[in-house]
Each structure stands twice: as structure tokens, then as C-alpha cells.
Tab-separated table of C-alpha atoms in Angstrom:
chain	number	residue	atom	x	y	z
A	1122	MET	CA	0.111	0.050	0.086
A	1123	ALA	CA	1.422	3.366	-1.053
A	1124	GLY	CA	1.643	6.461	1.023
A	1125	TYR	CA	3.596	5.255	4.013
A	1126	PHE	CA	7.124	6.011	2.902
A	1127	ASN	CA	8.296	9.237	4.556
A	1128	ASN	CA	11.180	10.432	2.381
A	1129	THR	CA	13.131	13.335	3.795
A	1130	PHE	CA	15.873	13.649	1.025
A	1131	PRO	CA	16.285	12.971	-2.737
A	1132	LYS	CA	17.734	9.926	-4.533
A	1133	ILE	CA	16.331	7.584	-1.963
A	1134	ARG	CA	13.527	5.202	-2.946
A	1135	GLU	CA	11.496	2.907	-0.772
A	1136	GLU	CA	12.923	-0.307	-2.539
A	1137	MET	CA	16.381	0.875	-1.623
A	1138	LEU	CA	15.602	0.181	1.993
A	1139	ASN	CA	15.918	-3.630	1.333
A	1140	SER	CA	19.304	-5.272	1.162
A	1141	ASN	CA	17.947	-7.442	-1.599
A	1142	PHE	CA	17.684	-4.247	-3.935
A	1143	TRP	CA	21.501	-3.746	-3.583
A	1144	ILE	CA	22.485	-7.449	-3.849
A	1145	GLU	CA	20.381	-7.929	-7.114
A	1146	ASN	CA	21.159	-4.494	-8.833
A	1147	LEU	CA	24.867	-4.896	-8.130
A	1148	ASN	CA	25.039	-8.583	-9.275
A	1149	LEU	CA	26.817	-9.383	-5.912
A	1150	ASN	CA	28.178	-12.980	-6.067
A	1151	LEU	CA	28.811	-15.412	-3.310
A	1152	ASN	CA	32.596	-15.273	-3.505
A	1153	GLU	CA	34.324	-15.399	-0.204
A	1154	ILE	CA	36.235	-12.328	0.915
A	1155	ALA	CA	38.319	-14.717	3.115
A	1156	SER	CA	37.799	-18.448	4.403
A	1157	LEU	CA	37.461	-19.178	7.991
A	1158	ASN	CA	41.055	-20.216	8.300
A	1159	GLU	CA	42.175	-16.887	6.748
A	1160	ILE	CA	39.812	-15.110	9.120
A	1161	LEU	CA	41.353	-16.907	12.111
A	1162	GLU	CA	44.880	-15.892	10.866
A	1163	PHE	CA	43.612	-12.289	10.438
A	1164	ASN	CA	42.315	-12.153	13.995
A	1165	LYS	CA	45.470	-13.702	15.215
A	1166	LYS	CA	47.641	-11.155	13.556
A	1167	ASN	CA	45.596	-8.303	15.019
A	1168	ILE	CA	46.256	-9.855	18.521
A	1169	GLU	CA	49.869	-10.366	17.935
A	1170	TYR	CA	50.404	-6.656	17.030
A	1171	GLY	CA	48.207	-5.543	19.931
A	1172	TYR	CA	45.358	-4.010	17.821
A	1173	ILE	CA	42.840	-6.333	19.750
A	1174	ARG	CA	43.427	-8.738	22.750
A	1175	ASP	CA	43.151	-12.401	23.550
A	1176	ILE	CA	42.268	-11.776	27.191
A	1177	PHE	CA	43.075	-15.381	28.060
A	1178	ASN	CA	46.777	-14.922	26.940
A	1179	THR	CA	47.375	-11.543	28.779
A	1180	LYS	CA	49.754	-11.353	31.597
A	1181	ASN	CA	48.667	-10.958	35.229
A	1182	TYR	CA	49.041	-7.105	35.401
A	1183	ASP	CA	50.838	-5.743	38.527
A	1184	LYS	CA	49.295	-2.926	40.411
A	1185	TYR	CA	51.552	-0.280	38.921
A	1186	TYR	CA	50.449	-1.167	35.315
A	1187	VAL	CA	46.682	-1.286	36.580
A	1188	ASP	CA	46.980	2.219	38.080
A	1189	LYS	CA	48.541	3.415	34.782
A	1190	ILE	CA	45.636	2.152	32.534
A	1191	ILE	CA	43.051	3.256	34.798
A	1192	LYS	CA	44.425	6.794	34.780
A	1193	SER	CA	44.687	6.799	30.972
A	1194	ILE	CA	40.889	6.003	30.844
A	1195	SER	CA	39.567	7.903	33.741
A	1196	LYS	CA	41.062	11.305	32.937
A	1197	LYS	CA	39.892	14.705	33.926
A	1198	HIS	CA	38.028	16.645	31.198
A	1199	GLU	CA	39.502	20.064	30.542
A	1200	GLU	CA	36.701	21.313	28.428
A	1201	LYS	CA	33.316	22.639	29.877
A	1202	ARG	CA	31.089	19.797	30.728
A	1203	TYR	CA	27.395	19.649	32.093
A	1204	VAL	CA	25.687	17.248	34.205
A	1205	ASN	CA	21.850	17.456	34.878
A	1206	GLY	CA	21.863	20.775	32.834
A	1207	ARG	CA	24.414	22.461	35.075
A	1208	GLN	CA	28.142	23.263	34.390
A	1209	ILE	CA	30.413	20.969	36.252
A	1210	GLU	CA	32.147	22.523	39.280
A	1211	GLU	CA	35.903	22.495	39.805
A	1212	ASP	CA	35.886	19.782	42.447
A	1213	TYR	CA	33.676	17.391	40.274
A	1214	PHE	CA	36.547	15.321	38.963
A	1215	GLU	CA	38.452	15.299	42.207
A	1216	ASN	CA	35.462	13.576	43.851
A	1217	LEU	CA	35.289	11.096	40.999
A	1218	GLU	CA	39.038	10.444	41.412
A	1219	GLY	CA	38.534	9.229	45.019
A	1220	ASP	CA	36.014	6.675	43.711
A	1221	LEU	CA	38.790	4.992	41.643
A	1222	ASN	CA	40.196	3.541	44.772
A	1223	LEU	CA	43.702	3.556	43.452
A	1224	SER	CA	45.286	3.052	46.730
A	1225	ASN	CA	43.761	-0.528	47.014
A	1226	ILE	CA	44.843	-2.018	43.635
A	1227	LYS	CA	45.631	-5.740	44.131
A	1228	ASN	CA	48.110	-7.732	42.042
A	1229	ILE	CA	45.185	-9.988	41.103
A	1230	SER	CA	43.324	-10.401	37.875
A	1231	GLN	CA	39.943	-12.189	37.765
A	1232	TYR	CA	38.172	-13.519	34.811
A	1233	GLY	CA	34.389	-12.698	34.344
A	1234	MET	CA	31.605	-12.868	31.858
A	1235	CYS	CA	28.746	-10.485	31.117
A	1236	ILE	CA	25.404	-11.652	32.045
A	1237	ARG	CA	23.615	-8.725	30.619
A	1238	ARG	CA	24.592	-6.206	27.835
A	1239	THR	CA	25.675	-3.166	29.546
A	1240	ILE	CA	27.727	0.036	29.075
A	1241	ILE	CA	31.462	0.673	29.855
A	1242	LYS	CA	32.285	4.115	31.213
A	1243	SER	CA	35.412	5.993	31.893
A	1244	TYR	CA	34.549	6.579	35.359
A	1245	PRO	CA	32.627	4.502	37.952
A	1246	THR	CA	29.624	6.696	38.050
A	1247	GLU	CA	26.017	6.745	36.715
A	1248	ASP	CA	26.445	10.469	35.989
A	1249	ARG	CA	26.012	11.413	32.289
A	1250	ILE	CA	28.035	14.441	31.078
A	1251	PHE	CA	27.763	16.487	27.989
A	1252	LYS	CA	29.420	19.229	26.106
A	1253	ASN	CA	26.226	21.348	26.193
A	1254	CYS	CA	23.746	21.976	28.922
A	1255	ASP	CA	20.602	20.818	26.682
A	1256	ASP	CA	22.325	17.721	25.191
A	1257	TYR	CA	20.882	14.267	26.127
A	1258	SER	CA	22.580	11.770	23.793
A	1259	LEU	CA	26.425	12.085	23.647
A	1260	ASP	CA	27.522	11.244	27.148
A	1261	ARG	CA	31.242	12.075	27.303
A	1262	PHE	CA	31.753	9.341	29.942
A	1263	MET	CA	30.820	6.604	27.573
A	1264	GLU	CA	33.490	4.311	26.423
A	1265	SER	CA	31.595	1.396	24.760
A	1266	ALA	CA	29.230	-1.404	25.555
A	1267	ILE	CA	29.840	-5.047	26.615
A	1268	ASN	CA	27.440	-7.886	25.229
A	1269	VAL	CA	26.099	-10.742	27.077
A	1270	CYS	CA	28.289	-13.725	27.105
A	1271	GLU	CA	31.325	-11.691	26.416
A	1272	PRO	CA	34.374	-12.443	28.489
A	1273	CYS	CA	36.546	-9.960	30.337
A	1274	THR	CA	39.412	-9.553	32.665
A	1275	VAL	CA	38.456	-7.954	35.913
A	1276	LEU	CA	41.329	-5.684	37.134
A	1277	HIS	CA	39.961	-3.548	39.941
A	1278	GLU	CA	36.957	-2.316	42.007
A	1279	SER	CA	35.541	1.166	42.676
A	1280	LEU	CA	35.770	2.442	46.381
A	1281	ASP	CA	32.009	1.676	46.840
A	1282	GLY	CA	32.455	-1.790	45.414
A	1283	LYS	CA	29.795	-1.424	42.815
A	1284	TRP	CA	31.813	-0.799	39.732
A	1285	MET	CA	34.466	-3.133	38.214
A	1286	PHE	CA	37.440	-1.917	36.001
A	1287	ILE	CA	37.544	-4.488	33.152
A	1288	GLU	CA	39.231	-5.296	29.913
A	1289	THR	CA	37.717	-6.822	26.985
A	1290	TYR	CA	39.042	-7.939	23.579
A	1291	ASN	CA	38.864	-4.376	22.302
A	1292	CYS	CA	37.933	-1.905	25.159
A	1293	MET	CA	38.658	-0.896	28.858
A	1294	GLY	CA	36.557	0.894	31.360
A	1295	TRP	CA	34.101	0.646	34.275
A	1296	VAL	CA	30.935	-1.379	34.315
A	1297	LYS	CA	28.440	-2.084	37.024
A	1298	LYS	CA	29.382	-5.114	39.069
A	1299	GLU	CA	25.942	-6.536	39.159
A	1300	TYR	CA	26.313	-7.308	35.376
A	1301	VAL	CA	29.420	-9.398	35.517
A	1302	ALA	CA	29.876	-12.848	37.122
A	1303	ILE	CA	33.269	-13.884	38.156
A	1304	GLY	CA	34.376	-17.353	36.957
A	1305	LYS	CA	37.254	-19.793	36.426
A	1306	LYS	CA	39.383	-18.854	33.512
A	1307	ASP	CA	39.431	-22.473	32.124
A	1308	GLU	CA	35.660	-22.663	32.171
A	1309	ILE	CA	35.284	-19.244	30.455
A	1310	GLU	CA	37.865	-19.951	27.891
A	1311	ASP	CA	36.207	-23.297	27.133
A	1312	TYR	CA	32.847	-21.623	26.708
A	1313	CYS	CA	34.285	-18.853	24.488
A	1314	ASN	CA	36.412	-21.102	22.174
A	1315	SER	CA	33.964	-23.980	21.754
A	1316	LYS	CA	33.707	-25.020	18.131
A	1317	ASP	CA	29.936	-25.825	18.692
A	1318	PHE	CA	28.162	-22.515	18.799
A	1319	ILE	CA	25.486	-20.417	17.670
A	1320	ILE	CA	25.896	-16.715	16.813
A	1321	VAL	CA	23.135	-14.120	16.879
A	1322	THR	CA	22.743	-12.884	13.227
A	1323	GLY	CA	19.539	-10.578	13.916
A	1324	LYS	CA	19.804	-7.123	15.143
A	1325	ARG	CA	18.961	-8.798	18.544
A	1326	ILE	CA	16.972	-11.618	19.657
A	1327	THR	CA	15.207	-12.427	23.148
A	1328	THR	CA	15.289	-15.395	25.241
A	1329	GLY	CA	11.840	-16.992	25.724
A	1330	TYR	CA	9.752	-16.410	28.853
A	1331	ASN	CA	10.921	-18.961	31.516
A	1332	PRO	CA	8.388	-19.435	34.520
A	1333	LEU	CA	10.879	-21.763	36.219
A	1334	GLU	CA	14.086	-19.732	35.969
A	1335	LYS	CA	13.827	-15.859	35.755
A	1336	ARG	CA	17.571	-15.342	35.467
A	1337	VAL	CA	17.377	-16.644	31.814
A	1338	SER	CA	13.995	-15.148	30.994
A	1339	LEU	CA	13.393	-12.386	28.302
A	1340	ILE	CA	16.920	-11.429	28.064
A	1341	SER	CA	18.026	-9.409	25.014
A	1342	ILE	CA	20.994	-10.897	23.095
A	1343	ASP	CA	22.781	-8.533	20.401
A	1344	MET	CA	24.043	-9.228	16.888
A	1345	GLY	CA	27.419	-10.961	17.054
A	1346	VAL	CA	26.929	-12.804	20.374
A	1347	LYS	CA	28.172	-16.239	20.426
A	1348	MET	CA	26.623	-19.042	22.614
A	1349	LYS	CA	27.925	-22.624	23.190
A	1350	LEU	CA	25.700	-25.342	21.999
A	1351	LEU	CA	24.993	-28.596	23.521
A	1352	ARG	CA	23.852	-31.871	21.952
A	1353	ASN	CA	21.446	-34.681	22.953
A	1354	LYS	CA	19.254	-32.646	25.243
A	1355	GLU	CA	15.516	-33.729	24.958
A	1356	THR	CA	14.051	-31.353	27.460
A	1357	ILE	CA	15.091	-28.096	29.131
A	1358	TYR	CA	13.117	-27.203	31.978
A	1359	ASP	CA	9.481	-27.780	30.788
A	1360	MET	CA	10.147	-27.511	26.916
A	1361	ASP	CA	11.021	-30.065	24.448
A	1362	THR	CA	13.934	-29.153	22.200
A	1363	THR	CA	13.111	-30.429	18.815
A	1364	THR	CA	12.281	-27.195	17.415
A	1365	GLY	CA	15.172	-25.223	19.183
A	1366	TYR	CA	18.883	-25.008	19.836
A	1367	VAL	CA	20.059	-25.844	23.347
A	1368	ALA	CA	22.616	-23.255	24.424
A	1369	LEU	CA	24.437	-22.431	27.637
A	1370	PHE	CA	23.682	-19.011	29.194
A	1371	PRO	CA	25.615	-17.240	31.671
A	1372	ILE	CA	23.998	-16.131	35.105
A	1373	LYS	CA	25.065	-15.497	38.639
A	1374	SER	CA	24.873	-18.267	41.185
A	1375	GLU	CA	22.377	-17.547	43.997
A	1376	LEU	CA	24.748	-19.031	46.420
A	1377	ASP	CA	27.650	-16.959	46.008
A	1378	GLN	CA	27.174	-14.797	42.909
A	1379	SER	CA	29.783	-16.569	40.943
A	1380	LEU	CA	29.464	-17.613	37.233
A	1381	GLU	CA	27.432	-20.497	36.293
A	1382	PHE	CA	25.767	-21.594	33.123
A	1383	LYS	CA	22.119	-22.455	32.576
A	1384	GLU	CA	20.689	-24.442	29.680
A	1385	ILE	CA	18.164	-22.430	27.550
A	1386	VAL	CA	16.319	-23.166	24.301
A	1387	ILE	CA	16.872	-20.782	21.506
A	1388	PRO	CA	13.930	-21.292	18.848
A	1389	ARG	CA	15.018	-22.271	15.404
A	1390	SER	CA	12.613	-19.402	14.154
A	1391	GLU	CA	15.261	-16.804	15.722
A	1392	ASP	CA	17.730	-15.037	13.624
A	1393	VAL	CA	20.838	-17.120	14.424
A	1394	SER	CA	23.403	-19.077	12.643
A	1395	VAL	CA	25.010	-22.423	13.641
A	1396	GLY	CA	28.759	-21.310	13.208
A	1397	PHE	CA	29.695	-18.040	11.585
A	1398	LEU	CA	28.197	-16.726	8.449
A	1399	PRO	CA	30.215	-17.016	5.251
A	1400	TYR	CA	32.318	-13.853	4.879
A	1401	ASN	CA	31.095	-12.216	1.734
A	1402	SER	CA	29.643	-8.969	0.460
A	1403	GLN	CA	26.077	-10.167	0.407
A	1404	ASN	CA	26.328	-11.198	4.037
A	1405	ILE	CA	27.902	-7.924	5.037
A	1406	ILE	CA	25.202	-6.008	3.292
A	1407	LYS	CA	22.262	-8.215	4.644
A	1408	GLN	CA	23.619	-8.007	8.173
A	1409	ALA	CA	23.893	-4.094	7.926
A	1410	PHE	CA	20.354	-3.795	6.673
A	1411	LYS	CA	19.009	-5.609	9.660
A	1412	CYS	CA	19.938	-2.743	11.766
A	1413	LEU	CA	18.269	-0.211	9.382
A	1414	GLY	CA	16.338	2.382	11.359
A	1415	GLU	CA	17.908	1.569	14.622
A	1416	ARG	CA	18.373	4.412	16.942
A	1417	TYR	CA	22.012	5.853	17.145
A	1418	GLY	CA	23.642	5.141	20.443
A	1419	TRP	CA	26.887	6.987	21.242
A	1420	GLY	CA	29.329	4.294	22.606
A	1421	GLY	CA	26.630	1.774	22.646
A	1422	GLU	CA	24.215	3.770	24.759
A	1423	PHE	CA	20.404	3.460	24.447
A	1424	PHE	CA	20.708	-0.291	24.040
A	1425	ALA	CA	22.009	0.594	20.516
A	1426	ARG	CA	25.176	1.200	18.425
A	1427	ASP	CA	27.319	3.967	17.169
A	1428	CYS	CA	28.957	4.047	13.720
A	1429	SER	CA	32.000	1.979	14.519
A	1430	SER	CA	30.209	-0.731	16.724
A	1431	PHE	CA	27.730	-1.019	13.961
A	1432	VAL	CA	30.334	-2.127	11.652
A	1433	LEU	CA	32.256	-4.396	14.139
A	1434	ASP	CA	28.934	-6.094	15.193
A	1435	VAL	CA	28.214	-6.834	11.388
A	1436	LEU	CA	31.521	-8.278	10.899
A	1437	LYS	CA	31.559	-10.295	14.188
A	1438	THR	CA	28.727	-12.436	12.714
A	1439	MET	CA	31.355	-13.658	10.209
A	1440	GLY	CA	34.064	-14.270	12.773
A	1441	VAL	CA	36.060	-10.985	11.925
A	1442	TYR	CA	37.140	-9.051	15.087
A	1443	ILE	CA	38.470	-5.587	14.711
A	1444	PRO	CA	39.236	-2.660	17.165
A	1445	ARG	CA	36.390	-0.511	18.791
A	1446	ASN	CA	36.841	2.937	17.655
A	1447	THR	CA	36.734	4.366	14.151
A	1448	GLY	CA	40.446	5.634	14.079
A	1449	GLU	CA	41.773	2.425	15.470
A	1450	GLN	CA	39.738	0.472	12.893
A	1451	GLU	CA	41.229	2.454	10.117
A	1452	ASN	CA	44.788	2.816	11.478
A	1453	ARG	CA	45.422	-0.087	13.957
A	1454	SER	CA	44.001	-3.268	12.217
A	1455	PHE	CA	45.252	-5.341	9.413
A	1456	GLY	CA	43.226	-5.296	6.115
A	1457	GLU	CA	43.597	-4.272	2.565
A	1458	ALA	CA	43.479	-0.587	2.739
A	1459	LEU	CA	43.732	2.177	0.000
A	1460	SER	CA	44.434	5.694	1.037
A	1461	LEU	CA	42.313	8.479	-0.675
A	1462	GLU	CA	43.901	11.336	1.162
A	1463	ASN	CA	45.067	14.202	-1.079
A	1464	ARG	CA	43.268	12.816	-3.984
A	1465	GLU	CA	40.993	14.935	-6.089
A	1466	PHE	CA	37.159	14.609	-6.141
A	1467	GLU	CA	37.001	13.029	-9.632
A	1468	ASP	CA	39.672	10.545	-8.638
A	1469	LYS	CA	37.928	9.408	-5.642
A	1470	LYS	CA	34.798	8.858	-7.786
A	1471	LYS	CA	36.792	6.697	-10.127
A	1472	ILE	CA	38.183	4.592	-7.164
A	1473	LEU	CA	34.573	4.135	-5.922
A	1474	ASP	CA	33.515	2.895	-9.325
A	1475	SER	CA	35.607	-0.052	-8.971
A	1476	ALA	CA	35.480	-0.492	-5.257
A	1477	LEU	CA	33.850	-3.758	-3.849
A	1478	PRO	CA	30.460	-3.155	-2.474
A	1479	SER	CA	30.502	-3.900	1.337
A	1480	SER	CA	33.894	-2.206	1.625
A	1481	ILE	CA	34.360	-0.100	4.594
A	1482	LEU	CA	34.871	3.675	4.155
A	1483	TYR	CA	36.593	5.852	6.692
A	1484	MET	CA	36.643	9.732	7.214
A	1485	ASN	CA	37.587	11.594	10.325
A	1486	GLY	CA	35.517	10.397	13.250
A	1487	HIS	CA	33.184	8.398	10.926
A	1488	VAL	CA	32.905	4.896	9.381
A	1489	MET	CA	30.451	3.649	6.622
A	1490	ILE	CA	29.633	0.602	4.690
A	1491	TYR	CA	29.853	1.131	0.936
A	1492	LEU	CA	26.687	-0.228	-0.867
A	1493	GLY	CA	27.966	0.647	-4.414
A	1494	LYS	CA	27.203	2.779	-7.348
A	1495	TYR	CA	23.577	3.038	-8.714
A	1496	GLU	CA	22.247	5.387	-11.434
A	1497	ASN	CA	25.465	7.420	-11.398
A	1498	GLU	CA	25.229	7.818	-7.570
A	1499	TYR	CA	27.380	6.424	-4.699
A	1500	TYR	CA	25.508	4.887	-1.737
A	1501	ILE	CA	26.465	4.098	1.871
A	1502	ILE	CA	24.632	2.548	4.828
A	1503	HIS	CA	25.898	4.179	8.054
A	1504	ASP	CA	24.729	4.765	11.753
A	1505	THR	CA	24.858	8.586	12.358
A	1506	VAL	CA	23.661	11.344	14.465
A	1507	GLY	CA	23.136	13.521	11.311
A	1508	PHE	CA	24.268	15.036	8.119
A	1509	TYR	CA	23.421	17.847	5.539
A	1510	ILE	CA	21.795	17.176	2.185
A	1511	SER	CA	22.285	19.474	-0.684
A	1512	ARG	CA	20.317	20.056	-3.976
A	1513	ILE	CA	23.504	20.440	-5.800
A	1514	CYS	CA	25.246	17.155	-6.443
A	1515	ASP	CA	29.028	17.909	-6.181
A	1516	LYS	CA	29.208	21.542	-5.193
A	1517	LYS	CA	28.655	23.265	-1.910
A	1518	GLU	CA	25.998	25.580	-3.119
A	1519	GLY	CA	22.425	26.299	-2.453
A	1520	ASP	CA	20.676	25.581	0.854
A	1521	LEU	CA	21.981	22.609	3.015
A	1522	LYS	CA	19.188	20.705	4.798
A	1523	TYR	CA	20.200	19.077	8.089
A	1524	ILE	CA	18.908	15.518	8.499
A	1525	LYS	CA	18.878	14.474	12.223
A	1526	ALA	CA	19.113	10.888	11.364
A	1527	ASN	CA	19.946	9.567	14.930
A	1528	GLY	CA	19.983	6.019	13.452
A	1529	VAL	CA	21.130	3.712	10.823
A	1530	THR	CA	20.246	4.996	7.377
A	1531	ILE	CA	21.343	5.092	3.779
A	1532	SER	CA	22.810	8.063	2.127
A	1533	PRO	CA	23.642	9.249	-1.619
A	1534	MET	CA	27.351	10.471	-0.993
A	1535	SER	CA	27.570	13.055	-3.593
A	1536	ILE	CA	24.786	15.271	-1.958
A	1537	THR	CA	25.562	14.487	1.625
A	1538	TYR	CA	27.696	16.825	3.609
A	1539	THR	CA	29.374	16.541	7.006
A	1540	THR	CA	28.342	19.168	9.798
A	1541	ASP	CA	31.414	21.112	8.737
A	1542	GLY	CA	29.982	21.582	5.346
A	1543	GLU	CA	32.279	19.019	3.404
A	1544	ASN	CA	31.047	16.565	0.888
A	1545	TYR	CA	31.106	12.932	1.894
A	1546	ILE	CA	33.097	11.791	-1.137
A	1547	ARG	CA	35.744	14.596	-0.615
A	1548	LYS	CA	36.081	13.577	3.034
A	1549	ILE	CA	36.713	9.974	2.507
A	1550	LYS	CA	40.212	9.042	3.722
A	1551	THR	CA	40.434	5.294	3.451
A	1552	ILE	CA	38.597	2.246	1.868
A	1553	LYS	CA	39.317	-0.892	3.708
A	1554	ILE	CA	38.543	-4.624	3.507
A	1555	PHE	CA	39.318	-6.496	6.679
A	1556	LYS	CA	41.185	-9.698	5.457
């Protein structure tokens, strides 16, 4: 039924909002970008060079090193900041620094697993601070988010004992203690490295309602999360398993709050895959479009993603692990990269003409997935706060209309401009394929 497509800018048609439009019109084949063995080697190289971490093979940090890395994350902001609409006073960060509890760092690292998706912050506080008094969406204490079933190293606790300083494969920071269960290293490593697993390929799924075990009932699980699979289980709680997958799910023991695993049934109707998806252009674009319209979440706030976590969650479904932030993805990860810096506008267009759809595009502070060229226009899908649209294709002329996207959207690059008035094609620095 026509009439329900609310289009706010030119060169976008309703049929373009479906991944099949791009796959069919660009004649994308199923050729692998890399095999699973090649992906494993790629991940291994990123670990060896320190671009991401294998937390199970890191050393037991001494207290001096832990003190150093906490201070590298929990740093006083020199710029004006606002909390609850009021400008932060001079002693604000001094009070927060006391909560870091640096005088009580132990020479002990513990291993944990996240039992709920939660945010990682640069200070152990629920305060949200902003650049402007009327902002509500870009909390400057946000570092990232950690998904359920994700392992971490626990290095320290806050003064009040309510926060933990953790290290994940691509991030460090403070999380609420209630969302992390401490467990045995061997048990967590066995879970994470199991060859029998399902991976969430939908934007997110939800565990079913469980009237017998509320700790595994109605829990959201994000794209890219792996869960260990079990075999030969006929009944879980009061449910037959014929129509589902039996997976292990992390919870906290009621006895001592330590990590334990409960069996759950994931219906086969859920958007999951047994093992990783094949790493090809079709799957990158399909996975990206599953997030179309999802709200933007700076650092992973609002139970959402930002531009860089959008890209890394898509790639995780294929087993590709990359750094957390845009600049690190561009400059501190292996991959086939082509620099477009200092190239003229027309040269950049020629390079895009031959670029593989599903390539990753980088500009300062932003990352996008390239959809390809269609009807002499270059398109991307990206997770963004907003951008400007011009009626003039490749010149900064006429009125620029601001699109407050606040989510995953597609954009025609030749008429899309950054907030500083630069055209997207002109601003591209790097085209990259992670392999």
C-alpha cells in the first residue's frame, strides 16, 4: 500500500531500503572475501600486534600497570562539561578520582563474563556528562558497551564496590558489578572457544519467557553474540528441544554470585546461525540492513550502536574481530586498505567506481559501509547522528538541509555533507577490506 514512505531527502526510493535491492542490482556474487582459516589468521595477527586482545593470554598485570591504565581511561576533562543541565564545578573530577580507589589495587586479575548487555564508562559513576547543557545523547563518559556472554578480565573495583574496571578484547573501562559474574578462567575460555556454537545474526533476539528460571527469562542478546551449543538434550526445564537449539547462558549463582551456566532453548525461528556466516559482500550488506532504522547510541548507549560498533557487530557475525573505535579500525588493524587522502574529487569517484560493495569507508570520526554505485550515484549505509543534504550534487552551493538521522540510514554520497560543510566523497580518507 502506497503512502507510508516518509522520504526526507532525494535519491532514496522505498525499494532501496531492502538489502535485496543492492544485492540484485549490483549482481553481487557469493565469492568469499576470506575463508574461515584466513579469518582466524587475520584475528591472530591483530592480536599479535596488539590491535585487539586475547584476554586469556594476557599477563597478570601488577598494580602499577593497572594504576596506569585506569588513569589513561579515567582522565579529567579540561573542556566545559554539564551534568543535569548544570556546568560541572571545579571539584567534580576530584571527587570522582577518589572513587577510583587507586590506593587499593591488588596484584590479582580475575576472569568474568557479562550476564547482561551493559555500558562501559570512563569513570565508575552513573552520571552522564555533556558538552552542552541541553544535550541528552552524547554522554562524554561513555567508552563502549559489552554484550552478554562476552568475557573480560576484571582488574579492579571502585571504592564503593559497585563498579569493576574490566578489559575486553577491544575496550577497557568501568562496568556495574551486578552485570559481571566472576568465574574460572578455564571454564570461561572453554565456553568462548567452543567449536559448537550459535551466533546471533539478527539485530538482536530475546530469550523466551521462562516461568521456572527468571535469570534466563526475556534477556536481549545482540548481533554477534556467541553461545555454546549442547547436543542430545531432549527437554530443558519444561520445553521439548526438537524445534530449538540448546545453548548455555551465563548467570550469577544464587549461592555466591559466581558464574554458572544454565541451559536455554533458542527457537530455530530466531535469527541465529550455527557457526559463523560466510564472509562475503552479500552477508555484510544483509547484516547491515538488519539494523536499518535502529536508533544511534553513542558508545553503545540507548541499547544501540554507534557508527563503529555497527560495523564491528556486522563483521563479528562472520568471525572477523576488529578494534572498537573508528580511528583504530582505520589505522590499527590489518586489512587491505587504500588511502584516498590528498586525491581529487574525480579521482575518488573513479576509485569508488571499482570498489567492492561492502567495503568499509573511513573519514575523520566516522565509518560507513559502501553499498555501491547505482544510477550514477554512490551509496552508503551508516549509523549516524546526522548530516546535511544539498540539492546540488557535487558543489557546496544552495541550501543545505540538516537531516537529524539519529540512527542507521542510507545516504547518497555526492549530495551528503558533514556538519562542517564538506562533501562525503571529498572527506573519505580510506577504503578498507578486513582480511
